[in-house]
Amino acid sequence: MKKHFLVILLTITTLSLAFGQGKVLSGKLVDKQSRRNIEFANVSLWKKDSTVWKGTLSDTLGNFTFKELPSNLAFIKFQALSYKTRIISLAEFFSIKSNEITLEAENQTLSEIIVKGEKAVSALQIDKQTFQTKQFQNAANGTGLDLMQRLPAVTVNTEGEISLRGSTGFILLIDGKPSTRTPADILAQIPANLIESIELITSPSAKYDADGKAGMINIITKKNTRIGSAWSGNIMNGGTLPLRFSSDLQWSFTDKKWSVFAAADYRRYDIDGFRVGEIRTKFLDTLSYMPSEGVRNYMDFQYSIRAGGTWQASTNDLWNWSAYVGEKQTDRTANLHYQDFIQTQSRGDLFSSFQSTINPYRQFFNQNLFVRSGKFQTYNVDYSHTYANQAKLSLLGLYEYSKLGGPLNNYDTYEGSNKLLLWERSTETSPLSAWRFQLDYSLPLPAKNKLEFGYHFRYVNHQGDFLFERFAAGTNSWYSDPNYTDKMELAQSIHAPYVQLNGSRQKFSYALGLRSEWMDRNLTHAGEPGKTYTLNQIYLFPSLQGIWKLEGEKTLRMAYSRRIERPSSKLMSPFKNHRHAETIETGDPNLLPEIANVLELGFSKGFNNISFTATAYVNFLQDKVFRVNEIYSRTILGRTYTNAGSSQSTGVEFLTEIRPSKIWRVYLSGNLYQFDVQGNFRGIETQQSSFNYNLNGNTSLDISPKLRFVWDFNYLSRSVTTQGYDSDLLLSNVSIKYALWENRANLNLQCLNVFNTNIQTIVTQTPDFFSSTDYRKWDRVIQLSFGFRINDRGQKTKSTKTDYGEKDF
């Protein structure tokens, strides 16, 4: 079976001949019709005895070079999938005055390529591990979030919180463009059908932003490279109670020197749920026990429109532009029935039994509606110029504007009488604007070395207007509560120069870099007029990567990097926030960034029908931000955030792919790690540890050339937190996919959460309080979808998302 590359670029080029102390042969390979560069093409020089002397790949501009040529060479061979192989003699090559070699596209359909093979699920590279999404059929018609939870080091809990190696602190890139929206919100807005591959960059080099204590994840989206127009789209229906449907459409047009694309998607995905919880507190001499239960439903809709293009201004000049506009809204409704039991002058502990004869002090019905909405816009332009010596200059400019907010309504009535107990409401308006500028330069050096250096600048301004009101039944009017009403402004700039040296020696390649980031942060709020919370600090981030290609399809990789996790606006808000009946939150404007040191050692081995990859790692985190819960009142917990200690994750992640036959494929991955956390808050020592693991499995069976069956599962083990633990979680899905019209379309029938096990318990505990909540989502659903492609090769397209907005969504 041939390797199936959704984009297959093979070829090579010829630009100029130069003679120094040794002969040099170089050139450039382009598409005969479109004149577009053919990147990553295969070029080989052959001797007169018909044996290969040396081979290489063309770079992203289609260029290639051979040095110190022997005298017994006869011809050059150019090969690329979807292109006709071309062989020319050296004499003919030297006679080409245009310095360009053209390849002619084969008349080969997409269906012919698909049937003959697929890429391996993952590949280990010097600074990342790449996963092809085609294997994860059960995520089709979902979102990027559905794809993420099928990767070995990634977990998603029942509340949609994403962790990489047990940490929620990582940065998401879209086609290499940074985004500081929360990963969960970004991924929820990207249709899985538009994602070609996912790159896990757990130890990034110095040329990347230092943000993300666990590293980075890069989403590679699809594009079309065939001359002319191309269309692709999908539509899904998952029922009306609750309402679930989605659709996406993408169009592109490619000409000889330019291309444009446009895409749009809409998704409505409601989930019914249930919540069972209890709170136990010991406040002064009073022991309280307050169980609750009720529905907890989600209404979620989102849409986005993307557009972009490229222009090859000259052989050495390339322009790219993209624009993104989107909106997302999540309505969380919690209608809960509470019983409030108390014992005064009690000497018992938190778990003392309340006698069955004791009636509740009160019973009330809480109706809580929390709406979170966001409107996002991002625009960017980038330019690159390649010089004659293959040095490259790249410039990037990006602007983002987001408007965040949403109302909260909290309404309590006594059970039975419906008499008003409490009525609160709040509104939030948080506009955010951000700029980014990047300058990068790479310079080839002798002996296969390359020097990279550059300067990155980021600026964000985030404002917040928070109004909290209570209803006064006596006057039948609303009044503002100054304890929860405030205005805030955060301004933060980051200046980041870096330098990096890349090189290779036979089968060893390395990258050694250093990045410096100067952060200037200023926060003000109306509650303290004239006072500014300032943090002005310079941080250094060294990085080192090395990879060895060993005999017998073995690869060894090692890496070290230093990372930073800057606190979000929410964690630094210096005033009270009362979004839930049981909790009041207060941020800390003096929070320091968390600093992580990450060390990795990876190994991969390929056999005939089996591939295996394992990576051992240690992540030590300093100035860890603790979410600390304390008793605020008899039935309300006060939550604060503070730098109070450190944590360490030590583990190994693995991935294996087995092909028992041509029609059967098995994929198994997982992450096993020891998690230790230590802290000291107000003189109280905290120390927690646990052995955690998550397992992902996937098997696909081609019942016929057009019919494929897939089953997968995800298991997340019990894990400790700063003051408690999260229980385990199991999810499983099946699907069957049928290809139509020579693989230009398909029907996909999916059953998600087959065993209806999307249930997780969150426990928080100290000597004075205990809180336990079961979150249950009834998201077992059958979905039917239809997808199509017209003249589409499903390859990468440059697009961008917001750089700051959704991090604070």
mmCIF file of N, CA, C and O in Angstrom, residues 78 121 171 206 218 257 265 291 293 297 388 454 472 475 536 544 582 605 631 648 687 730 762 806:
data_model
loop_
_atom_site.group_PDB
_atom_site.id
_atom_site.type_symbol
_atom_site.label_atom_id
_atom_site.label_comp_id
_atom_site.label_asym_id
_atom_site.label_seq_id
_atom_site.Cartn_x
_atom_site.Cartn_y
_atom_site.Cartn_z
ATOM 1 N N PHE A 78 13.144 12.984 -10.424
ATOM 2 C CA PHE A 78 12.211 13.766 -9.622
ATOM 3 C C PHE A 78 10.941 12.946 -9.432
ATOM 4 O O PHE A 78 10.337 12.500 -10.414
ATOM 5 N N VAL A 121 -0.646 7.040 12.045
ATOM 6 C CA VAL A 121 -1.386 7.934 12.938
ATOM 7 C C VAL A 121 -0.478 9.009 13.512
ATOM 8 O O VAL A 121 -0.852 10.163 13.627
ATOM 9 N N ILE A 171 -0.765 26.346 25.342
ATOM 10 C CA ILE A 171 -1.159 27.317 24.323
ATOM 11 C C ILE A 171 -1.590 26.573 23.071
ATOM 12 O O ILE A 171 -0.978 25.585 22.674
ATOM 13 N N ALA A 206 12.993 27.911 21.194
ATOM 14 C CA ALA A 206 13.016 29.323 21.578
ATOM 15 C C ALA A 206 12.252 30.217 20.618
ATOM 16 O O ALA A 206 11.872 31.334 20.974
ATOM 17 N N ASN A 218 -0.624 22.474 18.137
ATOM 18 C CA ASN A 218 -0.810 23.171 16.873
ATOM 19 C C ASN A 218 -1.836 22.423 16.023
ATOM 20 O O ASN A 218 -1.675 21.235 15.739
ATOM 21 N N LYS A 257 -0.413 31.960 -9.348
ATOM 22 C CA LYS A 257 0.383 32.679 -8.364
ATOM 23 C C LYS A 257 -0.410 33.095 -7.134
ATOM 24 O O LYS A 257 0.158 33.704 -6.226
ATOM 25 N N ASP A 265 -19.174 27.878 9.248
ATOM 26 C CA ASP A 265 -19.729 26.746 9.978
ATOM 27 C C ASP A 265 -20.706 27.247 11.037
ATOM 28 O O ASP A 265 -20.617 28.384 11.512
ATOM 29 N N PRO A 291 -27.671 19.021 51.249
ATOM 30 C CA PRO A 291 -27.706 18.258 50.003
ATOM 31 C C PRO A 291 -28.544 18.982 48.947
ATOM 32 O O PRO A 291 -29.428 19.781 49.274
ATOM 33 N N GLU A 293 -30.021 18.550 44.540
ATOM 34 C CA GLU A 293 -30.072 17.831 43.278
ATOM 35 C C GLU A 293 -31.012 18.547 42.328
ATOM 36 O O GLU A 293 -31.895 19.288 42.747
ATOM 37 N N ASN A 297 -28.587 21.758 32.582
ATOM 38 C CA ASN A 297 -28.599 21.623 31.130
ATOM 39 C C ASN A 297 -27.744 22.702 30.466
ATOM 40 O O ASN A 297 -27.541 23.786 31.023
ATOM 41 N N ALA A 388 18.997 34.915 -2.069
ATOM 42 C CA ALA A 388 19.736 34.014 -2.951
ATOM 43 C C ALA A 388 20.514 32.964 -2.175
ATOM 44 O O ALA A 388 20.711 31.839 -2.661
ATOM 45 N N GLY A 454 15.069 36.524 16.071
ATOM 46 C CA GLY A 454 13.922 37.370 15.793
ATOM 47 C C GLY A 454 13.468 38.143 17.008
ATOM 48 O O GLY A 454 14.063 38.070 18.099
ATOM 49 N N ALA A 472 -34.953 44.051 46.042
ATOM 50 C CA ALA A 472 -35.533 44.374 47.348
ATOM 51 C C ALA A 472 -37.039 44.199 47.259
ATOM 52 O O ALA A 472 -37.742 44.994 46.616
ATOM 53 N N THR A 475 -39.436 47.133 48.487
ATOM 54 C CA THR A 475 -39.646 48.299 47.624
ATOM 55 C C THR A 475 -39.908 47.900 46.180
ATOM 56 O O THR A 475 -40.125 48.766 45.329
ATOM 57 N N ASN A 536 6.650 44.119 36.612
ATOM 58 C CA ASN A 536 7.614 44.407 35.547
ATOM 59 C C ASN A 536 8.787 43.456 35.725
ATOM 60 O O ASN A 536 9.557 43.590 36.681
ATOM 61 N N LEU A 544 16.452 23.185 24.411
ATOM 62 C CA LEU A 544 17.379 22.264 23.751
ATOM 63 C C LEU A 544 16.590 21.073 23.231
ATOM 64 O O LEU A 544 15.808 20.475 23.974
ATOM 65 N N GLU A 582 -23.411 28.663 45.895
ATOM 66 C CA GLU A 582 -22.564 28.033 46.908
ATOM 67 C C GLU A 582 -21.161 28.613 46.982
ATOM 68 O O GLU A 582 -20.381 28.224 47.851
ATOM 69 N N LYS A 605 10.043 3.108 17.511
ATOM 70 C CA LYS A 605 10.556 1.940 16.796
ATOM 71 C C LYS A 605 9.482 1.449 15.838
ATOM 72 O O LYS A 605 8.301 1.342 16.208
ATOM 73 N N ILE A 631 -14.274 28.656 54.264
ATOM 74 C CA ILE A 631 -15.647 28.941 54.650
ATOM 75 C C ILE A 631 -15.874 30.454 54.641
ATOM 76 O O ILE A 631 -15.168 31.197 55.318
ATOM 77 N N GLN A 648 4.833 18.637 40.747
ATOM 78 C CA GLN A 648 5.717 17.896 39.855
ATOM 79 C C GLN A 648 4.957 16.734 39.239
ATOM 80 O O GLN A 648 4.274 15.981 39.926
ATOM 81 N N GLN A 687 -0.305 18.900 51.107
ATOM 82 C CA GLN A 687 0.517 17.954 50.345
ATOM 83 C C GLN A 687 -0.388 16.841 49.817
ATOM 84 O O GLN A 687 -1.044 16.142 50.589
ATOM 85 N N LEU A 730 -15.194 7.452 31.955
ATOM 86 C CA LEU A 730 -15.101 6.557 30.799
ATOM 87 C C LEU A 730 -16.082 7.003 29.725
ATOM 88 O O LEU A 730 -17.261 7.226 30.005
ATOM 89 N N ILE A 762 -16.610 15.602 41.626
ATOM 90 C CA ILE A 762 -15.582 16.562 42.029
ATOM 91 C C ILE A 762 -15.695 16.761 43.532
ATOM 92 O O ILE A 762 -16.756 17.148 44.040
ATOM 93 N N GLU A 806 -10.595 34.269 23.643
ATOM 94 C CA GLU A 806 -11.259 33.110 24.229
ATOM 95 C C GLU A 806 -10.541 32.571 25.462
ATOM 96 O O GLU A 806 -11.066 31.704 26.140
#
